[in-house]
mmCIF file of C-alpha atoms in Angstrom:
data_model
loop_
_atom_site.group_PDB
_atom_site.id
_atom_site.type_symbol
_atom_site.label_atom_id
_atom_site.label_comp_id
_atom_site.label_asym_id
_atom_site.label_seq_id
_atom_site.Cartn_x
_atom_site.Cartn_y
_atom_site.Cartn_z
ATOM 1 C CA MET A 1 -0.027 0.106 -0.172
ATOM 2 C CA ARG A 2 2.688 2.404 0.691
ATOM 3 C CA LEU A 3 4.109 1.704 -2.600
ATOM 4 C CA MET A 4 1.138 2.309 -4.247
ATOM 5 C CA ILE A 5 0.786 5.708 -2.590
ATOM 6 C CA SER A 6 4.265 6.809 -3.135
ATOM 7 C CA PHE A 7 3.476 5.990 -6.897
ATOM 8 C CA ALA A 8 -0.083 7.085 -6.742
ATOM 9 C CA ALA A 9 0.657 10.417 -8.700
ATOM 10 C CA LEU A 10 2.934 8.809 -11.374
ATOM 11 C CA PHE A 11 0.225 5.845 -11.781
ATOM 12 C CA LEU A 12 -2.711 8.270 -12.164
ATOM 13 C CA SER A 13 -0.741 10.325 -14.883
ATOM 14 C CA VAL A 14 -0.469 6.857 -16.960
ATOM 15 C CA VAL A 15 -4.106 5.795 -16.479
ATOM 16 C CA LEU A 16 -5.176 9.562 -17.558
ATOM 17 C CA LEU A 17 -2.649 9.533 -20.696
ATOM 18 C CA GLN A 18 -3.775 6.130 -21.956
ATOM 19 C CA LEU A 19 -7.612 7.294 -21.819
ATOM 20 C CA GLY A 20 -6.551 10.340 -23.886
ATOM 21 C CA LEU A 21 -3.762 9.452 -26.198
ATOM 22 C CA GLY A 22 -4.352 5.625 -26.207
ATOM 23 C CA GLY A 23 -8.064 6.653 -27.159
ATOM 24 C CA VAL A 24 -6.824 8.615 -30.286
ATOM 25 C CA ALA A 25 -5.696 5.893 -32.684
ATOM 26 C CA PRO A 26 -9.111 3.649 -33.131
ATOM 27 C CA LEU A 27 -11.312 7.136 -33.187
ATOM 28 C CA ASP A 28 -9.438 8.050 -35.770
ATOM 29 C CA ALA A 29 -9.732 4.919 -37.647
ATOM 30 C CA ILE A 30 -13.492 4.827 -37.486
ATOM 31 C CA SER A 31 -13.922 8.815 -37.757
ATOM 32 C CA GLY A 32 -11.958 8.394 -40.692
ATOM 33 C CA VAL A 33 -14.385 5.863 -42.574
ATOM 34 C CA VAL A 34 -17.170 8.327 -42.003
ATOM 35 C CA LEU A 35 -15.520 11.264 -43.338
ATOM 36 C CA GLY A 36 -14.706 9.345 -46.500
ATOM 37 C CA PHE A 37 -10.690 8.773 -46.168
ATOM 38 C CA SER A 38 -9.320 6.127 -48.087
ATOM 39 C CA THR A 39 -8.368 3.085 -46.468
ATOM 40 C CA ALA A 40 -4.344 3.908 -47.296
ATOM 41 C CA GLN A 41 -4.806 7.503 -45.307
ATOM 42 C CA ILE A 42 -6.331 5.755 -42.387
ATOM 43 C CA GLY A 43 -3.042 3.531 -42.549
ATOM 44 C CA PHE A 44 -0.852 6.695 -42.922
ATOM 45 C CA LEU A 45 -2.149 8.056 -39.606
ATOM 46 C CA GLY A 46 -0.835 5.135 -37.677
ATOM 47 C CA SER A 47 2.710 5.142 -39.410
ATOM 48 C CA ALA A 48 2.849 8.494 -38.306
ATOM 49 C CA HIS A 49 2.246 8.251 -34.677
ATOM 50 C CA PHE A 50 4.938 5.393 -34.712
ATOM 51 C CA PHE A 51 7.113 8.228 -36.507
ATOM 52 C CA GLY A 52 6.515 10.687 -33.816
ATOM 53 C CA PHE A 53 7.032 8.087 -30.931
ATOM 54 C CA PHE A 54 10.854 7.053 -32.304
ATOM 55 C CA ILE A 55 11.133 10.760 -32.061
ATOM 56 C CA GLY A 56 10.046 11.410 -28.859
ATOM 57 C CA CYS A 57 11.779 8.509 -27.291
ATOM 58 C CA TRP A 58 15.397 10.178 -28.273
ATOM 59 C CA TRP A 59 14.140 14.187 -27.851
ATOM 60 C CA ALA A 60 12.286 13.337 -24.160
ATOM 61 C CA PRO A 61 15.889 12.847 -22.036
ATOM 62 C CA ARG A 62 17.307 15.920 -23.730
ATOM 63 C CA LEU A 63 14.342 18.184 -23.135
ATOM 64 C CA MET A 64 14.270 17.126 -19.688
ATOM 65 C CA GLY A 65 17.863 17.698 -18.932
ATOM 66 C CA GLU A 66 17.268 21.378 -20.353
ATOM 67 C CA VAL A 67 14.226 22.446 -18.540
ATOM 68 C CA GLY A 68 13.298 19.418 -16.127
ATOM 69 C CA HIS A 69 11.172 16.545 -15.669
ATOM 70 C CA SER A 70 7.751 18.256 -14.489
ATOM 71 C CA ARG A 71 8.213 21.193 -17.564
ATOM 72 C CA ALA A 72 8.858 18.547 -19.738
ATOM 73 C CA PHE A 73 5.748 16.454 -19.103
ATOM 74 C CA ALA A 74 3.749 19.697 -19.301
ATOM 75 C CA ALA A 75 5.291 20.184 -22.627
ATOM 76 C CA PHE A 76 4.806 16.817 -23.987
ATOM 77 C CA THR A 77 0.937 16.832 -22.611
ATOM 78 C CA ALA A 78 0.232 20.142 -24.150
ATOM 79 C CA ALA A 79 1.268 18.502 -27.614
ATOM 80 C CA GLY A 80 -0.562 15.526 -27.725
ATOM 81 C CA THR A 81 -3.586 18.046 -26.453
ATOM 82 C CA LEU A 82 -3.221 20.370 -29.215
ATOM 83 C CA GLY A 83 -2.912 17.219 -31.736
ATOM 84 C CA ILE A 84 -6.218 16.034 -30.765
ATOM 85 C CA LEU A 85 -8.140 19.252 -30.471
ATOM 86 C CA GLY A 86 -6.606 20.099 -33.875
ATOM 87 C CA HIS A 87 -8.787 17.075 -35.469
ATOM 88 C CA MET A 88 -12.163 18.308 -35.982
ATOM 89 C CA MET A 89 -10.746 21.786 -36.858
ATOM 90 C CA VAL A 90 -9.130 20.871 -39.923
ATOM 91 C CA VAL A 91 -10.244 17.613 -41.631
ATOM 92 C CA ASP A 92 -7.905 16.606 -44.160
ATOM 93 C CA PRO A 93 -6.033 13.012 -43.366
ATOM 94 C CA TYR A 94 -2.464 14.470 -44.022
ATOM 95 C CA ALA A 95 -3.044 17.252 -41.403
ATOM 96 C CA TRP A 96 -4.081 14.578 -39.246
ATOM 97 C CA ALA A 97 -1.168 12.629 -39.768
ATOM 98 C CA LEU A 98 0.868 15.614 -38.799
ATOM 99 C CA MET A 99 -1.524 15.724 -35.175
ATOM 100 C CA ARG A 100 -0.487 12.042 -34.789
ATOM 101 C CA LEU A 101 3.094 12.634 -35.199
ATOM 102 C CA THR A 102 2.247 15.030 -31.858
ATOM 103 C CA SER A 103 0.007 12.362 -30.143
ATOM 104 C CA GLY A 104 3.204 9.689 -31.101
ATOM 105 C CA LEU A 105 5.811 12.411 -29.849
ATOM 106 C CA ALA A 106 3.733 12.759 -26.698
ATOM 107 C CA VAL A 107 3.397 9.098 -25.653
ATOM 108 C CA ALA A 108 6.709 8.744 -25.873
ATOM 109 C CA GLY A 109 7.814 11.576 -24.277
ATOM 110 C CA CYS A 110 5.547 11.248 -21.471
ATOM 111 C CA TYR A 111 6.268 7.918 -20.363
ATOM 112 C CA THR A 112 9.682 8.511 -20.634
ATOM 113 C CA ILE A 113 9.714 11.119 -18.036
ATOM 114 C CA ILE A 114 7.368 8.764 -15.992
ATOM 115 C CA GLU A 115 9.907 5.674 -16.148
ATOM 116 C CA ALA A 116 12.609 7.573 -15.272
ATOM 117 C CA TRP A 117 10.812 8.937 -12.558
ATOM 118 C CA LEU A 118 10.228 5.596 -11.541
ATOM 119 C CA GLN A 119 13.692 4.472 -12.303
ATOM 120 C CA ALA A 120 14.921 7.022 -9.532
ATOM 121 C CA LYS A 121 12.413 5.728 -6.753
ATOM 122 C CA VAL A 122 12.456 2.432 -7.361
ATOM 123 C CA THR A 123 15.017 0.003 -5.311
ATOM 124 C CA ASN A 124 15.757 -3.404 -5.803
ATOM 125 C CA GLN A 125 13.777 -4.659 -2.947
ATOM 126 C CA THR A 126 10.505 -2.803 -4.517
ATOM 127 C CA ARG A 127 11.606 -3.210 -8.261
ATOM 128 C CA GLY A 128 9.697 -6.130 -8.653
ATOM 129 C CA ARG A 129 6.072 -5.102 -6.910
ATOM 130 C CA ALA A 130 6.867 -1.441 -8.760
ATOM 131 C CA MET A 131 7.035 -2.947 -12.076
ATOM 132 C CA GLY A 132 4.102 -5.303 -11.446
ATOM 133 C CA LEU A 133 1.735 -2.274 -10.287
ATOM 134 C CA TYR A 134 3.041 -0.263 -13.279
ATOM 135 C CA ARG A 135 2.063 -3.531 -15.747
ATOM 136 C CA ILE A 136 -1.463 -3.415 -14.346
ATOM 137 C CA VAL A 137 -2.288 0.273 -14.443
ATOM 138 C CA ASP A 138 -0.855 0.374 -18.212
ATOM 139 C CA ILE A 139 -2.879 -2.431 -19.292
ATOM 140 C CA ALA A 140 -6.111 -1.136 -17.360
ATOM 141 C CA GLY A 141 -5.484 2.088 -18.698
ATOM 142 C CA SER A 142 -5.140 0.587 -22.279
ATOM 143 C CA LEU A 143 -8.096 -1.413 -21.620
ATOM 144 C CA GLY A 144 -10.112 1.439 -20.389
ATOM 145 C CA ALA A 145 -9.203 3.170 -23.818
ATOM 146 C CA GLN A 146 -10.196 0.773 -26.150
ATOM 147 C CA LEU A 147 -13.623 0.524 -24.388
ATOM 148 C CA MET A 148 -14.302 4.119 -24.708
ATOM 149 C CA ILE A 149 -14.500 4.122 -28.799
ATOM 150 C CA GLY A 150 -17.817 2.423 -27.754
ATOM 151 C CA VAL A 151 -19.124 5.444 -26.542
ATOM 152 C CA LEU A 152 -17.660 7.989 -28.413
ATOM 153 C CA GLU A 153 -19.078 9.672 -31.672
ATOM 154 C CA PRO A 154 -17.007 9.183 -34.336
ATOM 155 C CA ALA A 155 -15.837 12.651 -36.232
ATOM 156 C CA SER A 156 -17.427 14.769 -33.616
ATOM 157 C CA TYR A 157 -15.983 17.608 -31.803
ATOM 158 C CA LEU A 158 -17.537 16.469 -28.475
ATOM 159 C CA SER A 159 -15.351 13.198 -28.458
ATOM 160 C CA TYR A 160 -12.362 14.612 -29.476
ATOM 161 C CA ASN A 161 -12.788 16.893 -26.631
ATOM 162 C CA ILE A 162 -13.079 14.465 -24.246
ATOM 163 C CA LEU A 163 -9.963 12.761 -25.034
ATOM 164 C CA ALA A 164 -8.248 16.372 -25.049
ATOM 165 C CA LEU A 165 -9.576 16.831 -21.526
ATOM 166 C CA LEU A 166 -8.185 13.347 -20.667
ATOM 167 C CA CYS A 167 -4.927 14.224 -21.516
ATOM 168 C CA CYS A 168 -4.992 17.712 -20.648
ATOM 169 C CA VAL A 169 -5.719 16.438 -17.113
ATOM 170 C CA ALA A 170 -2.877 13.972 -16.861
ATOM 171 C CA ILE A 171 -0.680 17.131 -16.454
ATOM 172 C CA PHE A 172 -1.794 17.801 -13.167
ATOM 173 C CA PRO A 173 -0.842 14.722 -10.983
ATOM 174 C CA LEU A 174 2.824 14.301 -11.907
ATOM 175 C CA THR A 175 3.201 18.357 -11.888
ATOM 176 C CA LEU A 176 1.820 19.249 -8.938
ATOM 177 C CA SER A 177 3.409 16.199 -6.925
ATOM 178 C CA ARG A 178 5.472 16.919 -4.081
ATOM 179 C CA ALA A 179 7.994 14.282 -4.790
ATOM 180 C CA GLU A 180 11.472 15.552 -5.320
ATOM 181 C CA ALA A 181 11.874 15.283 -9.034
ATOM 182 C CA PRO A 182 14.919 12.538 -9.834
ATOM 183 C CA GLU A 183 18.155 13.582 -11.745
ATOM 184 C CA MET A 184 18.568 13.753 -15.270
ATOM 185 C CA PRO A 185 18.639 10.123 -16.616
ATOM 186 C CA ASP A 186 21.432 9.445 -19.386
ATOM 187 C CA ALA A 187 19.775 8.418 -23.099
ATOM 188 C CA PRO A 188 21.022 4.900 -23.984
ATOM 189 C CA ARG A 189 22.976 4.722 -27.145
ATOM 190 C CA LEU A 190 20.989 3.636 -30.193
ATOM 191 C CA ARG A 191 22.622 0.360 -30.973
ATOM 192 C CA PRO A 192 20.524 -1.415 -33.435
ATOM 193 C CA GLY A 193 23.657 -3.670 -34.402
ATOM 194 C CA LEU A 194 23.812 -4.835 -30.871
ATOM 195 C CA ALA A 195 20.458 -6.939 -30.734
ATOM 196 C CA TRP A 196 21.264 -8.385 -33.796
ATOM 197 C CA ARG A 197 24.968 -9.382 -32.767
ATOM 198 C CA LEU A 198 23.560 -10.943 -29.936
ATOM 199 C CA SER A 199 20.300 -12.360 -31.033
ATOM 200 C CA PRO A 200 19.571 -12.198 -35.024
ATOM 201 C CA LEU A 201 16.293 -14.172 -33.740
ATOM 202 C CA ALA A 202 15.269 -12.244 -30.994
ATOM 203 C CA SER A 203 15.364 -9.414 -33.694
ATOM 204 C CA MET A 204 13.467 -10.817 -35.722
ATOM 205 C CA GLY A 205 10.968 -11.280 -33.117
ATOM 206 C CA VAL A 206 10.325 -7.800 -32.461
ATOM 207 C CA VAL A 207 9.893 -6.789 -35.771
ATOM 208 C CA VAL A 208 7.438 -9.127 -36.144
ATOM 209 C CA SER A 209 6.084 -7.770 -32.905
ATOM 210 C CA GLY A 210 6.301 -4.480 -34.289
ATOM 211 C CA ILE A 211 4.601 -5.307 -37.250
ATOM 212 C CA THR A 212 1.528 -7.295 -35.596
ATOM 213 C CA GLY A 213 0.815 -4.979 -32.829
ATOM 214 C CA ALA A 214 1.068 -1.486 -35.305
ATOM 215 C CA ALA A 215 -1.300 -3.483 -37.848
ATOM 216 C CA PHE A 216 -3.878 -4.516 -35.166
ATOM 217 C CA ARG A 217 -4.045 -1.316 -32.970
ATOM 218 C CA MET A 218 -3.972 1.306 -35.863
ATOM 219 C CA VAL A 219 -5.769 -0.560 -38.786
ATOM 220 C CA GLY A 220 -7.743 -2.962 -36.811
ATOM 221 C CA PRO A 221 -10.673 -0.349 -36.198
ATOM 222 C CA LEU A 222 -10.877 -0.334 -39.918
ATOM 223 C CA TYR A 223 -11.042 -4.186 -40.164
ATOM 224 C CA GLY A 224 -13.913 -4.356 -37.958
ATOM 225 C CA THR A 225 -15.844 -1.755 -40.093
ATOM 226 C CA GLU A 226 -15.244 -3.837 -42.897
ATOM 227 C CA VAL A 227 -16.617 -7.128 -41.648
ATOM 228 C CA GLY A 228 -19.753 -4.785 -40.052
ATOM 229 C CA LEU A 229 -19.154 -4.525 -36.532
ATOM 230 C CA ARG A 230 -20.459 -1.202 -34.881
ATOM 231 C CA ALA A 231 -18.588 1.399 -33.184
ATOM 232 C CA ASP A 232 -19.498 -0.393 -29.752
ATOM 233 C CA GLN A 233 -18.424 -4.205 -30.873
ATOM 234 C CA ILE A 234 -15.056 -2.382 -32.277
ATOM 235 C CA ALA A 235 -14.257 -1.350 -28.432
ATOM 236 C CA LEU A 236 -15.046 -4.734 -27.541
ATOM 237 C CA PHE A 237 -13.086 -6.213 -30.483
ATOM 238 C CA LEU A 238 -9.853 -4.352 -29.469
ATOM 239 C CA ALA A 239 -10.394 -4.743 -25.852
ATOM 240 C CA ALA A 240 -10.561 -8.429 -26.254
ATOM 241 C CA TYR A 241 -7.504 -8.081 -28.371
ATOM 242 C CA VAL A 242 -5.513 -6.367 -24.927
ATOM 243 C CA LEU A 243 -6.985 -9.109 -22.320
ATOM 244 C CA GLY A 244 -5.885 -11.523 -24.601
ATOM 245 C CA GLY A 245 -2.581 -10.344 -24.572
ATOM 246 C CA ALA A 246 -2.951 -9.769 -20.557
ATOM 247 C CA PHE A 247 -3.658 -13.215 -19.929
ATOM 248 C CA ALA A 248 -1.344 -14.512 -21.706
ATOM 249 C CA GLN A 249 1.971 -13.171 -19.561
ATOM 250 C CA TYR A 250 1.857 -15.629 -16.611
ATOM 251 C CA PRO A 251 1.393 -19.090 -18.698
ATOM 252 C CA VAL A 252 3.701 -17.839 -21.563
ATOM 253 C CA GLY A 253 6.404 -16.653 -18.798
ATOM 254 C CA TRP A 254 6.401 -20.237 -17.403
ATOM 255 C CA LEU A 255 7.015 -21.499 -20.615
ATOM 256 C CA ALA A 256 9.662 -19.550 -21.373
ATOM 257 C CA ASP A 257 11.550 -19.857 -17.964
ATOM 258 C CA ARG A 258 11.422 -23.755 -18.567
ATOM 259 C CA TYR A 259 11.831 -24.360 -22.039
ATOM 260 C CA ASP A 260 13.885 -23.481 -25.151
ATOM 261 C CA ARG A 261 12.684 -19.829 -25.544
ATOM 262 C CA ARG A 262 13.310 -20.352 -29.407
ATOM 263 C CA ALA A 263 10.756 -22.893 -29.341
ATOM 264 C CA VAL A 264 8.653 -20.893 -27.630
ATOM 265 C CA LEU A 265 8.686 -18.351 -29.988
ATOM 266 C CA ILE A 266 8.473 -20.630 -32.916
ATOM 267 C CA GLY A 267 5.478 -21.782 -30.951
ATOM 268 C CA LEU A 268 3.779 -18.467 -30.656
ATOM 269 C CA SER A 269 4.376 -17.767 -34.063
ATOM 270 C CA VAL A 270 2.613 -20.834 -35.342
ATOM 271 C CA ALA A 271 -0.540 -20.119 -33.201
ATOM 272 C CA GLY A 272 -0.321 -16.467 -34.145
ATOM 273 C CA ALA A 273 -0.620 -17.433 -37.891
ATOM 274 C CA ALA A 274 -3.360 -20.060 -36.804
ATOM 275 C CA ALA A 275 -4.966 -17.136 -34.869
ATOM 276 C CA CYS A 276 -4.658 -14.744 -38.068
ATOM 277 C CA ALA A 277 -6.498 -17.674 -39.827
ATOM 278 C CA ALA A 278 -9.252 -17.792 -37.086
ATOM 279 C CA THR A 279 -9.907 -14.053 -37.180
ATOM 280 C CA VAL A 280 -10.366 -14.528 -40.915
ATOM 281 C CA LEU A 281 -12.760 -17.286 -40.601
ATOM 282 C CA ALA A 282 -14.412 -15.648 -37.405
ATOM 283 C CA ALA A 283 -15.646 -12.960 -39.416
ATOM 284 C CA GLY A 284 -19.020 -14.788 -40.526
ATOM 285 C CA SER A 285 -19.742 -16.276 -37.449
ATOM 286 C CA GLY A 286 -21.286 -13.629 -35.597
ATOM 287 C CA THR A 287 -19.653 -11.338 -33.106
ATOM 288 C CA LEU A 288 -18.982 -13.549 -30.556
ATOM 289 C CA GLY A 289 -17.082 -15.358 -32.305
ATOM 290 C CA VAL A 290 -15.083 -12.204 -33.700
ATOM 291 C CA PHE A 291 -14.105 -11.360 -30.265
ATOM 292 C CA LEU A 292 -13.102 -14.734 -28.758
ATOM 293 C CA ALA A 293 -10.592 -14.763 -32.095
ATOM 294 C CA ALA A 294 -9.410 -11.293 -31.162
ATOM 295 C CA GLY A 295 -8.982 -12.674 -27.886
ATOM 296 C CA PHE A 296 -6.909 -15.837 -29.183
ATOM 297 C CA PHE A 297 -5.285 -13.244 -31.452
ATOM 298 C CA GLY A 298 -3.720 -11.064 -28.625
ATOM 299 C CA PHE A 299 -3.190 -13.649 -26.203
ATOM 300 C CA VAL A 300 -0.565 -15.537 -28.887
ATOM 301 C CA THR A 301 0.911 -12.253 -30.617
ATOM 302 C CA LEU A 302 1.247 -9.884 -27.465
ATOM 303 C CA PRO A 303 3.876 -11.748 -25.539
ATOM 304 C CA VAL A 304 6.145 -12.206 -28.640
ATOM 305 C CA TYR A 305 8.141 -9.029 -27.988
ATOM 306 C CA SER A 306 8.927 -10.186 -24.208
ATOM 307 C CA VAL A 307 9.696 -13.631 -25.389
ATOM 308 C CA SER A 308 12.045 -11.889 -27.685
ATOM 309 C CA THR A 309 13.410 -9.507 -25.577
ATOM 310 C CA ALA A 310 14.448 -12.317 -22.925
ATOM 311 C CA HIS A 311 16.300 -14.302 -25.365
ATOM 312 C CA ALA A 312 18.229 -11.725 -26.492
ATOM 313 C CA HIS A 313 19.103 -10.784 -22.936
ATOM 314 C CA ASP A 314 19.817 -14.112 -22.492
ATOM 315 C CA TYR A 315 23.296 -13.303 -24.158
ATOM 316 C CA ALA A 316 23.859 -9.795 -23.123
ATOM 317 C CA THR A 317 26.242 -8.791 -20.053
ATOM 318 C CA GLN A 318 24.924 -6.599 -17.385
ATOM 319 C CA MET A 319 26.597 -3.786 -19.173
ATOM 320 C CA GLU A 320 24.725 -3.959 -22.246
ATOM 321 C CA ARG A 321 20.809 -4.678 -21.017
ATOM 322 C CA VAL A 322 19.940 -1.111 -21.356
ATOM 323 C CA GLU A 323 21.316 -0.374 -24.824
ATOM 324 C CA LEU A 324 20.171 -4.022 -25.785
ATOM 325 C CA SER A 325 16.663 -2.572 -24.753
ATOM 326 C CA ALA A 326 16.784 0.763 -26.833
ATOM 327 C CA ALA A 327 18.104 -1.485 -29.451
ATOM 328 C CA LEU A 328 15.185 -4.159 -29.215
ATOM 329 C CA MET A 329 12.846 -0.982 -29.356
ATOM 330 C CA PHE A 330 14.194 0.557 -32.113
ATOM 331 C CA LEU A 331 13.675 -2.499 -34.392
ATOM 332 C CA TYR A 332 10.016 -2.789 -32.678
ATOM 333 C CA ALA A 333 9.454 0.648 -34.063
ATOM 334 C CA VAL A 334 10.994 -0.070 -37.379
ATOM 335 C CA GLY A 335 8.367 -2.722 -38.216
ATOM 336 C CA ALA A 336 5.332 -0.529 -36.403
ATOM 337 C CA ILE A 337 6.107 2.167 -38.682
ATOM 338 C CA ALA A 338 5.541 0.717 -41.724
ATOM 339 C CA SER A 339 3.136 -1.691 -40.765
ATOM 340 C CA PRO A 340 -0.274 0.111 -40.370
ATOM 341 C CA LEU A 341 0.603 2.007 -44.257
ATOM 342 C CA ILE A 342 1.067 -1.646 -45.689
ATOM 343 C CA ALA A 343 -1.947 -3.084 -44.027
ATOM 344 C CA ALA A 344 -4.390 -0.700 -45.261
ATOM 345 C CA LEU A 345 -3.096 -0.818 -48.633
ATOM 346 C CA LEU A 346 -3.217 -4.555 -48.631
ATOM 347 C CA ILE A 347 -7.062 -4.178 -47.146
ATOM 348 C CA ASP A 348 -7.810 -1.125 -49.931
ATOM 349 C CA GLY A 349 -6.688 -3.737 -52.640
ATOM 350 C CA TYR A 350 -7.476 -7.325 -51.681
ATOM 351 C CA GLY A 351 -9.965 -6.867 -48.766
ATOM 352 C CA PRO A 352 -10.040 -7.008 -44.924
ATOM 353 C CA SER A 353 -8.598 -10.452 -44.391
ATOM 354 C CA ALA A 354 -5.552 -9.225 -46.341
ATOM 355 C CA MET A 355 -4.230 -7.749 -43.024
ATOM 356 C CA PHE A 356 -4.071 -11.034 -41.711
ATOM 357 C CA VAL A 357 -2.514 -12.475 -44.698
ATOM 358 C CA MET A 358 0.338 -10.203 -44.235
ATOM 359 C CA ILE A 359 0.587 -10.703 -40.127
ATOM 360 C CA ALA A 360 0.390 -14.584 -40.665
ATOM 361 C CA LEU A 361 3.262 -14.169 -43.648
ATOM 362 C CA SER A 362 5.975 -12.126 -41.384
ATOM 363 C CA HIS A 363 5.291 -15.020 -38.214
ATOM 364 C CA ILE A 364 5.918 -17.862 -41.037
ATOM 365 C CA GLY A 365 9.031 -16.000 -41.845
ATOM 366 C CA LEU A 366 9.538 -16.014 -38.186
ATOM 367 C CA ILE A 367 9.172 -19.681 -37.937
ATOM 368 C CA LEU A 368 11.424 -20.234 -40.612
ATOM 369 C CA PHE A 369 13.994 -18.401 -39.366
ATOM 370 C CA GLY A 370 13.645 -19.851 -35.824
ATOM 371 C CA LEU A 371 14.321 -23.263 -36.824
ATOM 372 C CA ALA A 372 16.976 -22.051 -39.184
ATOM 373 C CA ARG A 373 18.434 -20.360 -35.889
ATOM 374 C CA MET A 374 18.019 -23.382 -33.911
ATOM 375 C CA ARG A 375 20.296 -25.367 -36.601
ATOM 376 C CA THR A 376 23.168 -22.940 -36.351
ATOM 377 C CA ARG A 377 23.413 -22.201 -32.626
ATOM 378 C CA PRO A 378 22.617 -23.905 -29.451
ATOM 379 C CA ALA A 379 20.519 -22.826 -26.448
ATOM 380 C CA PRO A 380 22.479 -20.548 -24.173
ATOM 381 C CA ASP A 381 23.691 -22.196 -21.231
ATOM 382 C CA SER A 382 21.874 -19.991 -18.655
ATOM 383 C CA ARG A 383 18.555 -17.967 -18.877
ATOM 384 C CA THR A 384 17.273 -14.502 -17.272
ATOM 385 C CA PRO A 385 14.201 -14.297 -15.974
ATOM 386 C CA TYR A 386 11.375 -13.445 -18.352
ATOM 387 C CA THR A 387 9.878 -10.627 -17.776
ATOM 388 C CA TYR A 388 6.856 -8.599 -19.616
ATOM 389 C CA GLU A 389 8.582 -5.508 -21.074
ATOM 390 C CA PRO A 390 6.365 -2.779 -22.100
ATOM 391 C CA ARG A 391 6.989 -0.781 -25.389
ATOM 392 C CA THR A 392 6.854 2.396 -24.131
ATOM 393 C CA SER A 393 10.163 4.329 -23.566
ATOM 394 C CA PHE A 394 13.966 3.655 -24.670
ATOM 395 C CA LEU A 395 14.673 4.161 -20.647
ATOM 396 C CA ILE A 396 12.453 0.786 -19.652
ATOM 397 C CA GLY A 397 15.553 -0.662 -19.672
ATOM 398 C CA LYS A 398 17.150 0.687 -16.708
ATOM 399 C CA LEU A 399 13.839 -0.266 -15.123
ATOM 400 C CA LEU A 400 14.003 -3.752 -15.940
ATOM 401 C CA ARG A 401 17.825 -4.116 -15.591
ATOM 402 C CA GLY A 402 18.218 -5.453 -12.294
ATOM 403 C CA ARG A 403 15.292 -7.713 -12.752
ATOM 404 C CA ARG A 404 17.250 -9.660 -15.676
ATOM 405 C CA ASP A 405 20.160 -10.479 -13.430
ATOM 406 C CA ARG A 406 19.768 -13.482 -11.104
#
């Protein structure tokens, strides 16, 4: 309880940020359909978000060093709020893409500051419990953001204003907290080659995770519209995906800590390809079948990132962990930036099921690559503990570094 109270301001800001900025992507997709945007333009919005996210990951530590944590947090939150408010003032897909770039920037910047604050406050004794609470709060906020779409009217001033208000209110808990701001954290160097040198399979795994997650989160609402779901049903469709991923963490972590992680990763990709087929087949079986397929899809695909990062850290030294986490997140962003636009173009050209064909092919490629790697190199002699790793900022590696060393 004392731990929760000490981090209450940070966690409240996380929830409000998720409700505000996390609701923009599905609302934009549904609003784009109502306003007559092309499928490619809707996918471009998702790609713009992840491009802004990538910029924010690197700019945030530098801005914190110049103006301090609280002022930087207020600046990033204000940028996200302005991006949300501008949607119904300028109804143009390319203007919206610039606004979504600011929302991605705000997400990365705010989470970098929150995680820098957490890193300064946790100790080795409280790190595990703090990260567990952080994971619960983050997932709860994400789930709430998806469910909000069911009650927000698409392409409405009121809907975007509600999201902007939630984003704006997120400023208060952190900036008014009496807790002393931590020292400025050093930004890890970006060395994508480090991840590939340590584990090519893990590098491919996070790229495939980026392709999968970004396509579903950013273009999934468009898929739901194409298969006949209403706005409230699309909210449940996305929520089922998030819940499936949340429920998967413990059993997948148990498997990853006891068996060859390459086999677990290959198994998840086999199940991921099967989940793609199940989701396509479920499109004509009623809403319950669609929701169950989305939950299964989240259950087998969301843990791919954490299993991949755990496998990469099996080969890393303690001094490499922070930079490795940053490199893996960079590779995730590479897949996430391109994926929404490609998925949207495929849906536009070949129908809604084409997005899941793309995702299935990426997982089949990961299966083949994983089998080849198993023939090339034996399993590591020792394993780090499996850890759920959020894809929030490049500083997440500092929070998790101690938990990976036995």
